[in-house]
Tab-separated table of C-alpha atoms in Angstrom:
chain	number	residue	atom	x	y	z
Z	1	MET	CA	-17.562	2.704	-4.158
Z	2	ASN	CA	-17.449	3.404	-0.398
Z	3	ALA	CA	-13.847	2.173	-0.319
Z	4	ILE	CA	-13.803	3.955	-3.496
Z	5	TYR	CA	-14.220	7.173	-1.983
Z	6	ILE	CA	-11.970	6.079	1.425
Z	7	LEU	CA	-9.753	5.617	-0.719
Z	8	TRP	CA	-9.758	8.684	-2.825
Z	9	LEU	CA	-10.213	10.689	0.211
Z	10	ARG	CA	-6.808	9.155	1.670
Z	11	GLN	CA	-4.617	10.033	-0.804
Z	12	LEU	CA	-6.048	14.113	-0.781
Z	13	LYS	CA	-5.435	14.126	2.633
Z	14	ARG	CA	-2.091	12.557	2.853
Z	15	TYR	CA	-1.420	15.215	0.541
Z	16	PHE	CA	-2.914	18.278	1.959
Z	17	ARG	CA	-0.967	17.225	4.968
Z	18	SER	CA	2.506	17.186	3.220
Z	19	LYS	CA	3.180	21.387	3.179
Z	20	SER	CA	6.279	20.810	2.174
Z	21	ARG	CA	5.530	17.791	-0.798
Z	22	MET	CA	3.265	20.816	-2.290
Z	23	VAL	CA	6.067	23.319	-1.428
Z	24	GLY	CA	8.660	21.305	-2.751
Z	25	SER	CA	7.016	20.328	-6.118
Z	26	LEU	CA	6.296	23.100	-6.953
Z	27	GLY	CA	9.791	24.969	-6.664
Z	28	GLN	CA	10.788	22.860	-10.082
Z	29	PRO	CA	7.957	24.421	-12.782
Z	30	ILE	CA	8.530	28.040	-11.194
Z	31	LEU	CA	11.871	27.498	-11.834
Z	32	PHE	CA	10.863	26.569	-15.611
Z	33	LEU	CA	8.351	29.481	-15.751
Z	34	PHE	CA	11.125	31.656	-14.474
Z	35	ALA	CA	14.344	30.691	-15.889
Z	36	LEU	CA	13.120	28.975	-19.454
Z	37	GLY	CA	9.805	31.650	-19.862
Z	38	PHE	CA	11.594	34.981	-19.230
Z	39	GLY	CA	15.296	33.895	-20.745
Z	40	MET	CA	14.248	32.185	-24.176
Z	41	GLY	CA	11.562	34.383	-24.608
Z	42	PRO	CA	13.546	37.272	-26.074
Z	43	VAL	CA	14.997	34.731	-28.151
Z	44	TYR	CA	11.748	32.754	-28.964
Z	45	ALA	CA	9.883	36.301	-30.275
Z	46	LYS	CA	13.071	38.022	-32.307
Z	47	ALA	CA	12.550	34.267	-33.766
Z	48	GLY	CA	8.874	35.223	-35.358
Z	49	GLN	CA	7.074	33.226	-33.232
Z	50	GLY	CA	5.381	34.883	-30.038
Z	51	ASN	CA	4.962	35.651	-26.924
Z	52	TYR	CA	7.366	32.438	-25.681
Z	53	LEU	CA	5.803	32.058	-22.006
Z	54	GLN	CA	2.274	31.741	-23.692
Z	55	PHE	CA	4.095	28.345	-24.894
Z	56	LEU	CA	5.411	27.346	-22.331
Z	57	VAL	CA	2.859	27.592	-19.818
Z	58	PRO	CA	0.517	23.937	-20.624
Z	59	GLY	CA	4.215	22.512	-21.171
Z	60	VAL	CA	4.930	23.425	-17.613
Z	61	VAL	CA	1.760	22.498	-15.978
Z	62	SER	CA	1.644	19.326	-17.650
Z	63	MET	CA	4.865	18.685	-16.486
Z	64	GLY	CA	4.282	19.874	-12.701
Z	65	ILE	CA	0.324	16.942	-13.491
Z	66	LEU	CA	3.016	14.466	-15.075
Z	67	PHE	CA	5.175	14.634	-11.574
Z	68	THR	CA	2.836	14.245	-8.996
Z	69	ALA	CA	0.785	11.756	-10.540
Z	70	ILE	CA	3.493	9.269	-11.346
Z	71	PHE	CA	4.210	10.085	-7.986
Z	72	SER	CA	1.377	9.470	-6.204
Z	73	GLY	CA	1.356	6.133	-7.886
Z	74	VAL	CA	4.419	4.893	-7.191
Z	75	GLU	CA	3.554	5.662	-3.037
Z	76	VAL	CA	1.924	1.946	-3.699
Z	77	ILE	CA	6.349	0.853	-3.359
Z	78	TRP	CA	6.516	2.924	0.331
Z	79	ASP	CA	2.427	1.248	1.191
Z	80	LYS	CA	4.487	-2.118	0.261
Z	81	GLN	CA	6.913	-1.039	2.586
Z	82	PHE	CA	5.161	0.763	5.347
Z	83	GLY	CA	2.867	-2.101	5.756
Z	84	PHE	CA	-0.651	0.113	5.098
Z	85	LEU	CA	-0.627	-2.287	1.839
Z	86	LYS	CA	-1.580	-5.202	3.764
Z	87	GLU	CA	-4.065	-3.796	5.206
Z	88	THR	CA	-6.326	-2.472	2.078
Z	89	LEU	CA	-5.100	-6.238	0.349
Z	90	VAL	CA	-7.155	-8.112	3.345
Z	91	ALA	CA	-9.804	-5.497	3.603
Z	92	PRO	CA	-12.772	-7.860	2.012
Z	93	VAL	CA	-12.854	-5.613	-1.071
Z	94	SER	CA	-11.671	-5.366	-4.669
Z	95	ARG	CA	-8.644	-5.203	-6.156
Z	96	LEU	CA	-10.101	-3.190	-8.295
Z	97	SER	CA	-11.943	-0.779	-6.517
Z	98	ILE	CA	-8.725	0.060	-4.339
Z	99	MET	CA	-6.586	0.279	-7.352
Z	100	PHE	CA	-9.124	2.935	-8.445
Z	101	GLY	CA	-9.754	4.291	-5.656
Z	102	ARG	CA	-5.863	5.709	-5.386
Z	103	THR	CA	-6.082	6.112	-9.110
Z	104	LEU	CA	-8.411	9.032	-8.909
Z	105	GLY	CA	-7.059	10.466	-5.776
Z	106	GLY	CA	-3.392	10.194	-6.920
Z	107	ALA	CA	-4.858	12.138	-10.453
Z	108	THR	CA	-7.059	14.674	-8.547
Z	109	VAL	CA	-3.926	15.835	-6.360
Z	110	ALA	CA	-2.508	15.952	-9.893
Z	111	VAL	CA	-5.104	18.425	-11.497
Z	112	LEU	CA	-4.962	20.206	-8.471
Z	113	GLN	CA	-1.059	20.745	-8.001
Z	114	GLY	CA	-1.278	21.801	-12.537
Z	115	CYS	CA	-3.975	24.126	-11.294
Z	116	ILE	CA	-1.630	25.865	-8.530
Z	117	VAL	CA	1.168	25.688	-11.250
Z	118	LEU	CA	-2.058	27.030	-13.829
Z	119	VAL	CA	-2.309	29.815	-11.153
Z	120	LEU	CA	0.633	30.676	-10.484
Z	121	SER	CA	2.125	30.890	-14.179
Z	122	MET	CA	-0.827	34.159	-14.419
Z	123	LEU	CA	1.731	35.804	-11.615
Z	124	PHE	CA	4.644	35.347	-14.612
Z	125	GLY	CA	1.519	36.640	-16.792
Z	126	PHE	CA	0.084	33.863	-18.729
Z	127	ARG	CA	-3.399	34.612	-19.556
Z	128	PHE	CA	-6.087	32.601	-21.196
Z	129	PRO	CA	-10.083	32.717	-22.057
Z	130	ILE	CA	-11.664	31.620	-19.003
Z	131	THR	CA	-14.198	30.466	-21.066
Z	132	ALA	CA	-11.397	27.771	-21.701
Z	133	LEU	CA	-10.963	26.006	-18.191
Z	134	PRO	CA	-13.416	23.455	-17.867
Z	135	MET	CA	-12.186	21.946	-21.133
Z	136	ALA	CA	-8.388	22.610	-19.667
Z	137	LEU	CA	-9.601	20.535	-16.446
Z	138	VAL	CA	-10.688	17.452	-19.042
Z	139	CYS	CA	-7.567	17.672	-20.424
Z	140	MET	CA	-5.521	17.946	-17.217
Z	141	PHE	CA	-7.400	15.174	-16.218
Z	142	PHE	CA	-6.580	12.746	-18.690
Z	143	ILE	CA	-3.030	13.383	-18.422
Z	144	ALA	CA	-3.205	12.653	-14.678
Z	145	LEU	CA	-5.068	9.262	-14.715
Z	146	LEU	CA	-3.091	8.316	-17.512
Z	147	PHE	CA	0.484	8.891	-15.669
Z	148	THR	CA	-1.309	7.540	-12.031
Z	149	ALA	CA	-1.986	4.415	-13.036
Z	150	LEU	CA	1.181	4.497	-15.088
Z	151	GLY	CA	2.969	4.954	-11.783
Z	152	THR	CA	0.486	2.360	-10.209
Z	153	ALA	CA	1.650	-0.509	-13.122
Z	154	LEU	CA	5.237	0.558	-12.277
Z	155	ALA	CA	4.946	0.610	-8.530
Z	156	SER	CA	3.262	-3.303	-8.205
Z	157	VAL	CA	6.011	-4.529	-9.866
Z	158	LEU	CA	9.258	-3.281	-8.451
Z	159	GLU	CA	9.323	-4.052	-4.256
Z	160	ASP	CA	11.729	-1.062	-3.088
Z	161	MET	CA	12.347	2.740	-3.750
Z	162	GLN	CA	15.999	1.930	-5.113
Z	163	GLY	CA	13.673	1.671	-8.366
Z	164	PHE	CA	12.221	4.546	-8.459
Z	165	GLN	CA	15.547	7.073	-9.290
Z	166	LEU	CA	15.765	4.810	-12.770
Z	167	ILE	CA	11.967	6.149	-13.502
Z	168	MET	CA	12.899	9.283	-13.111
Z	169	ASN	CA	15.888	9.169	-15.375
Z	170	PHE	CA	14.317	7.118	-17.695
Z	171	LEU	CA	11.021	7.532	-18.268
Z	172	VAL	CA	9.759	10.546	-16.353
Z	173	MET	CA	12.280	12.959	-17.640
Z	174	PRO	CA	12.080	11.554	-21.060
Z	175	LEU	CA	8.696	11.716	-21.285
Z	176	PHE	CA	8.498	15.296	-20.562
Z	177	PHE	CA	11.566	16.335	-22.346
Z	178	LEU	CA	10.229	14.799	-25.473
Z	179	SER	CA	6.420	15.899	-25.258
Z	180	GLY	CA	7.301	19.623	-27.078
Z	181	ALA	CA	6.065	20.946	-23.111
Z	182	LEU	CA	9.356	23.679	-24.130
Z	183	PHE	CA	9.204	23.821	-28.154
Z	184	PRO	CA	7.148	23.766	-30.658
Z	185	ILE	CA	6.337	20.310	-32.859
Z	186	ASN	CA	6.445	21.891	-36.578
Z	187	ASP	CA	8.198	20.831	-40.280
Z	188	ASN	CA	11.339	22.075	-38.801
Z	189	THR	CA	11.711	19.635	-36.621
Z	190	PRO	CA	13.586	16.751	-36.960
Z	191	GLN	CA	12.043	13.643	-38.361
Z	192	VAL	CA	13.673	11.974	-35.535
Z	193	LEU	CA	12.556	13.783	-33.080
Z	194	LYS	CA	9.127	14.694	-35.051
Z	195	LEU	CA	8.969	10.406	-34.007
Z	196	ILE	CA	9.354	9.954	-31.660
Z	197	THR	CA	7.305	12.562	-29.989
Z	198	ALA	CA	4.466	10.732	-31.750
Z	199	PHE	CA	4.625	8.117	-29.413
Z	200	ASP	CA	5.276	10.389	-25.984
Z	201	PRO	CA	1.577	10.273	-24.484
Z	202	LEU	CA	2.156	13.384	-22.920
Z	203	ALA	CA	3.136	15.254	-26.236
Z	204	TYR	CA	-0.557	14.685	-26.803
Z	205	GLY	CA	-1.404	16.119	-23.570
Z	206	VAL	CA	0.846	19.082	-23.568
Z	207	ASP	CA	-1.037	19.623	-27.069
Z	208	GLY	CA	-4.251	19.318	-26.199
Z	209	LEU	CA	-4.003	21.381	-23.049
Z	210	ARG	CA	-2.181	23.609	-25.401
Z	211	ASP	CA	-4.468	24.075	-28.044
Z	212	VAL	CA	-7.297	24.304	-24.736
Z	213	LEU	CA	-5.748	27.841	-23.284
Z	214	ILE	CA	-3.820	29.569	-26.441
Z	215	GLY	CA	-5.149	27.910	-29.316
Z	216	VAL	CA	-2.109	26.714	-30.866
Z	217	THR	CA	-2.141	22.478	-31.798
Z	218	HIS	CA	0.110	20.349	-33.681
Z	219	PHE	CA	-1.990	17.334	-33.220
Z	220	GLY	CA	-5.874	18.985	-33.153
Z	221	LEU	CA	-7.654	18.478	-30.696
Z	222	PRO	CA	-9.425	15.483	-31.403
Z	223	LEU	CA	-6.592	13.308	-32.326
Z	224	ASP	CA	-5.226	14.695	-28.940
Z	225	MET	CA	-8.130	13.939	-26.760
Z	226	ALA	CA	-8.798	10.009	-29.093
Z	227	VAL	CA	-5.141	9.509	-27.489
Z	228	LEU	CA	-4.989	10.638	-24.229
Z	229	SER	CA	-8.415	8.279	-23.488
Z	230	LEU	CA	-7.063	5.124	-25.367
Z	231	VAL	CA	-4.077	5.612	-24.024
Z	232	THR	CA	-5.147	6.012	-20.145
Z	233	VAL	CA	-7.686	3.425	-20.963
Z	234	LEU	CA	-4.940	0.778	-21.754
Z	235	PHE	CA	-3.036	1.883	-18.354
Z	236	VAL	CA	-5.723	1.919	-15.553
Z	237	VAL	CA	-6.276	-1.979	-17.501
Z	238	LEU	CA	-2.742	-2.663	-17.052
Z	239	GLY	CA	-2.170	-0.980	-13.354
Z	240	SER	CA	-5.593	-2.636	-12.191
Z	241	TYR	CA	-3.819	-6.163	-14.065
Z	242	LEU	CA	-0.613	-5.940	-11.630
Z	243	PHE	CA	-2.022	-4.273	-9.164
Z	244	SER	CA	-4.260	-7.428	-8.846
Z	245	LYS	CA	-0.768	-9.426	-9.266
Z	246	ILE	CA	1.041	-7.675	-6.318
Z	247	GLN	CA	1.510	-10.453	-3.828
Z	248	ILE	CA	3.677	-9.351	-0.722
F	1	MET	CA	-15.190	-29.213	18.901
F	2	ILE	CA	-15.569	-28.054	15.559
F	3	PRO	CA	-11.969	-27.068	14.037
F	4	ILE	CA	-12.572	-23.153	13.256
F	5	ILE	CA	-9.308	-23.604	11.040
F	6	SER	CA	-8.313	-27.024	9.379
F	7	VAL	CA	-5.500	-26.950	7.330
F	8	THR	CA	-4.140	-30.044	5.033
F	9	ASN	CA	-1.376	-30.917	3.485
F	10	LEU	CA	-0.317	-27.112	2.519
F	11	THR	CA	3.029	-26.369	1.136
F	12	LYS	CA	4.048	-23.429	-0.417
F	13	LYS	CA	7.524	-23.362	-2.967
F	14	PHE	CA	9.332	-19.969	-4.227
F	15	GLY	CA	10.813	-21.411	-6.910
F	16	ASP	CA	12.943	-24.015	-5.361
F	17	MET	CA	12.728	-23.487	-1.946
F	18	THR	CA	10.069	-24.841	0.063
F	19	ALA	CA	8.579	-22.477	2.717
F	20	VAL	CA	6.090	-25.139	3.913
F	21	ASP	CA	5.725	-28.764	3.279
F	22	GLY	CA	3.221	-29.956	3.558
F	23	ILE	CA	1.766	-28.896	7.111
F	24	SER	CA	-1.762	-30.323	8.369
F	25	PHE	CA	-3.771	-28.704	11.692
F	26	SER	CA	-6.755	-28.064	13.019
F	27	VAL	CA	-7.540	-24.549	15.364
F	28	PRO	CA	-10.040	-25.374	18.096
F	29	THR	CA	-13.052	-23.058	17.901
F	30	GLY	CA	-13.067	-20.284	20.940
F	31	GLY	CA	-9.791	-20.913	21.801
F	32	ILE	CA	-5.736	-19.270	21.963
F	33	PHE	CA	-3.547	-21.310	19.420
F	34	ALA	CA	0.233	-20.411	19.070
F	35	PHE	CA	1.947	-21.164	16.580
F	36	LEU	CA	5.646	-21.407	17.286
F	37	GLY	CA	8.598	-21.418	15.608
F	38	PRO	CA	12.350	-20.578	14.312
F	39	ASN	CA	13.338	-17.308	12.272
F	40	GLY	CA	12.393	-18.912	8.833
F	41	ALA	CA	10.017	-21.864	9.862
F	42	GLY	CA	7.835	-20.776	7.508
F	43	LYS	CA	5.318	-18.650	10.378
F	44	THR	CA	4.579	-15.845	8.506
F	45	THR	CA	4.195	-17.485	5.512
F	46	SER	CA	1.525	-19.481	6.628
F	47	ILE	CA	-0.351	-16.704	8.077
F	48	LYS	CA	-0.400	-14.927	4.793
F	49	MET	CA	-1.769	-18.331	3.268
F	50	LEU	CA	-4.512	-18.197	5.803
F	51	THR	CA	-5.375	-14.847	5.174
F	52	THR	CA	-5.699	-14.889	1.351
F	53	LEU	CA	-2.370	-12.711	0.726
F	54	LEU	CA	-0.561	-15.750	-1.130
F	55	ALA	CA	-2.040	-18.616	-3.103
F	56	PRO	CA	-0.223	-22.004	-1.921
F	57	THR	CA	0.978	-24.005	-4.134
F	58	ASP	CA	-0.981	-27.030	-2.736
F	59	GLY	CA	-2.593	-28.283	-0.833
F	60	THR	CA	-6.669	-27.129	1.221
F	61	ILE	CA	-7.646	-24.051	3.619
F	62	GLU	CA	-10.845	-24.091	5.940
F	63	ILE	CA	-11.910	-20.960	7.485
F	64	GLY	CA	-14.857	-21.393	9.393
F	65	GLY	CA	-15.286	-24.020	6.442
F	66	LYS	CA	-14.872	-21.378	3.538
F	67	SER	CA	-11.242	-21.331	1.826
F	68	PRO	CA	-8.945	-18.396	1.223
F	69	GLN	CA	-8.700	-18.948	-2.417
F	70	THR	CA	-12.223	-19.437	-3.984
F	71	ASP	CA	-14.818	-17.692	-0.736
F	72	GLN	CA	-12.034	-14.263	-0.184
F	73	ASP	CA	-14.435	-12.120	0.567
F	74	ALA	CA	-16.406	-14.284	3.256
F	75	VAL	CA	-12.498	-15.249	5.082
F	76	ARG	CA	-11.975	-11.822	4.881
F	77	ARG	CA	-14.372	-10.714	6.434
F	78	MET	CA	-13.872	-13.326	9.451
F	79	PHE	CA	-10.929	-12.246	10.712
F	80	GLY	CA	-8.702	-9.087	12.060
F	81	ILE	CA	-5.393	-9.426	11.613
F	82	VAL	CA	-2.531	-6.820	13.422
F	83	PHE	CA	0.113	-8.077	10.820
F	84	GLN	CA	4.256	-8.563	12.396
F	85	ASP	CA	5.262	-5.592	11.064
F	86	PRO	CA	3.405	-2.033	11.863
F	87	SER	CA	0.626	-1.462	8.891
F	88	LEU	CA	-1.229	1.699	10.049
F	89	ASP	CA	-0.983	5.450	7.647
F	90	ASP	CA	1.379	7.391	9.755
F	91	GLU	CA	-0.302	10.604	7.989
F	92	LEU	CA	-3.475	9.919	8.997
F	93	THR	CA	-4.804	9.935	12.320
F	94	ALA	CA	-6.242	7.145	14.719
F	95	TYR	CA	-9.241	8.154	14.841
F	96	GLU	CA	-8.929	8.390	10.631
F	97	ASN	CA	-7.530	4.825	10.423
F	98	MET	CA	-10.076	2.908	12.447
F	99	GLU	CA	-12.494	5.330	10.230
F	100	PHE	CA	-10.953	3.746	6.743
F	101	HIS	CA	-11.150	-0.119	8.167
F	102	ALA	CA	-14.987	0.167	9.016
F	103	VAL	CA	-14.847	2.138	5.774
F	104	LEU	CA	-13.191	-0.578	4.037
F	105	TYR	CA	-15.634	-3.659	6.018
F	106	SER	CA	-18.695	-2.182	5.697
F	107	VAL	CA	-19.475	-1.496	9.350
F	108	PRO	CA	-22.345	0.120	9.320
F	109	VAL	CA	-22.592	4.427	9.626
F	110	THR	CA	-24.980	4.510	12.943
F	111	LEU	CA	-22.510	1.963	14.805
F	112	ARG	CA	-19.502	3.017	13.235
F	113	LYS	CA	-18.083	5.692	15.824
F	114	PRO	CA	-20.002	4.260	18.927
F	115	ARG	CA	-17.119	0.426	17.917
F	116	ILE	CA	-14.254	2.713	16.827
F	117	GLU	CA	-15.055	4.996	20.562
F	118	GLU	CA	-15.554	1.179	21.917
F	119	LEU	CA	-11.921	0.045	21.089
F	120	MET	CA	-10.011	2.708	21.135
F	121	ARG	CA	-10.582	2.938	25.046
F	122	PHE	CA	-10.674	-0.116	25.516
F	123	VAL	CA	-6.933	-0.510	24.501
F	124	ASP	CA	-6.325	3.344	26.014
F	125	VAL	CA	-5.884	5.245	22.709
F	126	TRP	CA	-9.290	7.178	22.315
F	127	ASP	CA	-7.929	10.654	24.072
F	128	ARG	CA	-5.121	10.875	20.838
F	129	LYS	CA	-7.467	10.032	18.648
F	130	ASP	CA	-6.764	13.075	16.887
F	131	SER	CA	-3.487	12.655	16.398
F	132	LEU	CA	-1.234	11.835	13.575
F	133	VAL	CA	-0.579	8.236	14.087
F	134	LYS	CA	3.872	8.758	12.828
F	135	THR	CA	3.903	10.957	16.817
F	136	PHE	CA	3.027	7.485	18.697
F	137	SER	CA	5.455	5.337	20.229
F	138	GLY	CA	5.592	1.491	18.928
F	139	GLY	CA	3.466	-0.069	21.627
F	140	MET	CA	0.541	3.067	21.379
F	141	LYS	CA	0.701	1.522	16.963
F	142	ARG	CA	0.761	-1.825	18.460
F	143	ARG	CA	-2.662	-1.369	20.740
F	144	LEU	CA	-4.125	0.789	17.278
F	145	GLU	CA	-4.062	-2.183	15.106
F	146	ILE	CA	-5.315	-4.311	17.294
F	147	ALA	CA	-8.180	-2.023	18.404
F	148	ARG	CA	-8.796	-2.467	14.255
F	149	GLY	CA	-8.156	-5.731	13.912
F	150	LEU	CA	-10.799	-6.077	15.959
F	151	LEU	CA	-13.647	-3.650	14.838
F	152	HIS	CA	-15.714	-5.563	12.008
F	153	HIS	CA	-16.249	-7.809	15.242
F	154	PRO	CA	-14.503	-10.986	13.256
F	155	GLN	CA	-14.498	-14.181	14.918
F	156	ILE	CA	-10.294	-14.964	13.806
F	157	PHE	CA	-7.613	-12.659	15.330
F	158	PHE	CA	-4.664	-13.771	13.665
F	159	LEU	CA	-1.520	-11.878	15.987
F	160	ASP	CA	1.979	-12.662	14.179
F	161	GLU	CA	4.226	-11.255	16.904
F	162	PRO	CA	2.305	-8.900	18.363
F	163	THR	CA	4.168	-8.006	21.063
F	164	LEU	CA	8.037	-7.742	19.085
F	165	GLY	CA	9.768	-5.239	20.612
F	166	LEU	CA	7.411	-3.805	23.594
F	167	ASP	CA	7.734	-3.303	26.807
F	168	PRO	CA	7.173	-6.121	29.801
F	169	GLN	CA	4.124	-3.194	30.712
F	170	THR	CA	2.745	-3.322	26.975
F	171	ARG	CA	2.854	-6.876	27.163
F	172	ASN	CA	1.181	-7.731	29.850
F	173	HIS	CA	-1.141	-5.559	28.571
F	174	ILE	CA	-1.574	-6.178	25.645
F	175	TRP	CA	-2.161	-10.545	26.775
F	176	ALA	CA	-4.451	-9.286	29.369
F	177	TYR	CA	-6.839	-7.699	26.236
F	178	ILE	CA	-6.168	-10.541	24.170
F	179	GLN	CA	-7.373	-13.567	26.481
F	180	LYS	CA	-10.009	-10.919	28.014
F	181	LEU	CA	-11.136	-11.218	23.986
F	182	SER	CA	-10.848	-14.362	23.832
F	183	LYS	CA	-12.671	-15.091	27.377
F	184	GLU	CA	-15.495	-12.698	26.774
F	185	GLU	CA	-16.051	-12.413	23.274
F	186	GLY	CA	-15.319	-16.302	22.159
F	187	ILE	CA	-12.914	-14.885	18.971
F	188	THR	CA	-10.585	-17.630	18.100
F	189	VAL	CA	-7.521	-15.975	18.628
F	190	PHE	CA	-4.668	-17.166	16.398
F	191	PHE	CA	-0.831	-16.146	17.677
F	192	THR	CA	3.110	-16.162	16.997
F	193	THR	CA	5.339	-15.398	19.213
F	194	HIS	CA	9.367	-15.938	19.636
F	195	TYR	CA	8.281	-15.468	23.490
F	196	MET	CA	8.338	-18.864	24.513
F	197	GLU	CA	6.546	-17.812	28.022
F	198	GLU	CA	3.746	-16.383	27.121
F	199	ALA	CA	3.272	-18.904	24.953
F	200	GLN	CA	3.279	-21.507	27.845
F	201	ARG	CA	1.151	-18.458	30.308
F	202	VAL	CA	-1.034	-17.876	27.550
F	203	ALA	CA	-2.253	-20.586	24.399
F	204	GLN	CA	-3.956	-22.972	24.661
F	205	GLN	CA	-3.056	-25.112	21.888
F	206	VAL	CA	0.031	-25.346	20.056
F	207	ALA	CA	2.418	-26.142	17.085
F	208	ILE	CA	5.637	-25.438	16.197
F	209	ILE	CA	7.075	-25.367	12.865
F	210	ASP	CA	10.533	-26.213	12.185
F	211	HIS	CA	12.057	-25.656	7.904
F	212	GLY	CA	8.231	-25.655	6.952
F	213	HIS	CA	7.471	-29.051	9.212
F	214	ILE	CA	5.197	-28.689	11.768
F	215	ILE	CA	7.352	-31.313	14.965
F	216	ALA	CA	4.540	-31.179	17.266
F	217	THR	CA	1.281	-30.505	18.791
F	218	GLY	CA	-0.198	-30.138	21.934
F	219	THR	CA	-1.399	-28.093	25.032
F	220	PRO	CA	1.430	-26.630	26.194
F	221	GLN	CA	2.467	-29.223	29.174
F	222	GLU	CA	1.211	-31.949	27.025
F	223	LEU	CA	4.610	-30.715	25.089
F	224	MET	CA	6.537	-30.556	28.159
F	225	THR	CA	5.348	-33.943	29.139
F	226	LYS	CA	6.745	-35.401	26.028
F	227	THR	CA	10.393	-33.398	26.477
F	228	LYS	CA	10.966	-33.679	29.828
F	229	SER	CA	10.985	-29.872	30.007
F	230	ALA	CA	10.585	-27.317	33.106
F	231	SER	CA	9.097	-25.107	30.009
F	232	LEU	CA	7.780	-24.634	26.999
F	233	GLU	CA	10.899	-22.921	26.131
F	234	ASP	CA	13.420	-25.661	26.764
F	235	ALA	CA	11.121	-28.154	25.082
F	236	PHE	CA	10.885	-25.819	21.955
F	237	LEU	CA	15.034	-26.158	22.040
F	238	SER	CA	14.625	-29.528	22.299
F	239	LEU	CA	12.389	-29.831	19.850
F	240	THR	CA	13.588	-27.609	17.141
F	241	GLY	CA	17.359	-26.976	18.444
F	242	HIS	CA	20.166	-24.731	19.824
F	243	GLU	CA	21.146	-24.018	16.049
F	244	ILE	CA	20.901	-20.524	15.097
F	245	ARG	CA	18.621	-19.938	12.124
F	246	GLU	CA	18.848	-16.131	11.387
F	247	GLU	CA	21.199	-15.304	8.534
F	248	GLU	CA	19.945	-18.154	6.598
F	249	ALA	CA	16.402	-16.924	7.062
F	250	SER	CA	17.242	-13.317	5.876
F	251	SER	CA	19.887	-14.162	3.126
F	252	LYS	CA	17.287	-15.990	1.782
F	253	ASP	CA	14.354	-13.232	1.354
F	254	ALA	CA	17.442	-10.728	0.963
F	255	MET	CA	17.616	-13.359	-2.587
F	256	ARG	CA	13.653	-13.475	-2.928
F	257	ASN	CA	12.657	-9.343	-2.289
F	258	ARG	CA	15.604	-8.589	-5.350
F	259	ARG	CA	14.394	-11.064	-7.527
F	260	ARG	CA	10.351	-9.642	-7.447
F	261	MET	CA	12.159	-6.025	-7.669
F	262	TRP	CA	13.083	-7.199	-10.653
F	263	HIS	CA	10.491	-10.351	-12.315
F	264	GLY	CA	7.594	-8.988	-10.391
F	265	GLY	CA	5.718	-10.109	-7.154
F	266	ARG	CA	4.950	-13.427	-7.427
């Protein structure tokens, strides 16, 4: 239990100490809010869909969480290369606790990052009922946990950062762009796209968060939460398994 | 004397490459034991198996009567280790690195602070306790790692090339600490090094490994007598030959890394 706590704390300390990372990872969400939010807004309104910024924010918040979470998980590679992982692996602590501690820490950091994006988006004019906040945090935490576990699972099988670009381009980017974070999924969406979206776990995160924050949904919150929790459990189990198999 | 480490017929294969080939040796309790060998001889692989990081392909290891495979946590509590490469978290302070270790090894809360202070003073890094480790020099990091490895009162202290890349002053300092520890606290020290004069000066027992086999064991004096050499370095060269191994080892390492990157850590 103490081991989980100290590993969690370590992730938080690392996050708060690397200001450049914190600020750096806010650049992208801000760009999306500014360029897409304001740029696409008039077109979206003309199409009779209402306020695009309101629609976009849950997607961009999810994006912030996704990137931070995957990155936190992938940090295991750094620890492998810089040797710190060995220190934790020879300690009389189960691999499961190590994995849980790190993953919870990474997920907490990702939720914090999501909260910062949410607050920033209010400066751009985003509004949501404050009573929705607790449920929104639950959604955000699930997204964060899911993708931190996925990142950890990936990092467990990769030896160095050369594979990171591969993950970004062939996993993280498609996860984001095909999640419906930027466009609505409805009856007019091409079938192929709709089908792919149904297999993207982030789509359920974005949809759930959107339902909670602005009351717009495609899958419905119960399905969103069911899929999210199921996939999260799956990835945590997978991540724990692969992490326990690391040999250095 | 009852050995604290006994290794019988230990073998490790990576695919079709045999890194450690049926080695047997024992380390007496309380002594300083040097594990020597050229690059790629199997030293680090052996240490990884002794310290529960790698599973042997064959053979048995007993550490304080326990097996690193079946009794992992008991064995892990028994030893402290300084790895060949640095293993501190650069983004944490020196004190936080120590505290992290104390929590992982369940050092009781009330003992944590005094013990950390005692050890950090012992290796002369206490005045820098609140600095981030990334601001430390190589020698300071090494000293901090030594302090960290001792935090949970281990009975065995593994040091994998502890003085690599350090200046003579720091090296002397570090050996002085280690000899003091062995004498005063009765800790068994197991170390590897490429500096033969250090091994000759410090070690009570030596084992030389080459191409995955143990080719000689004994006190430094015994090895020198056996090979009619004036120093342990000459004895080492006469036993292992003058051929340079670096290239072979590093290309194998690179290959192993590449394979692991695609097929998972094996």
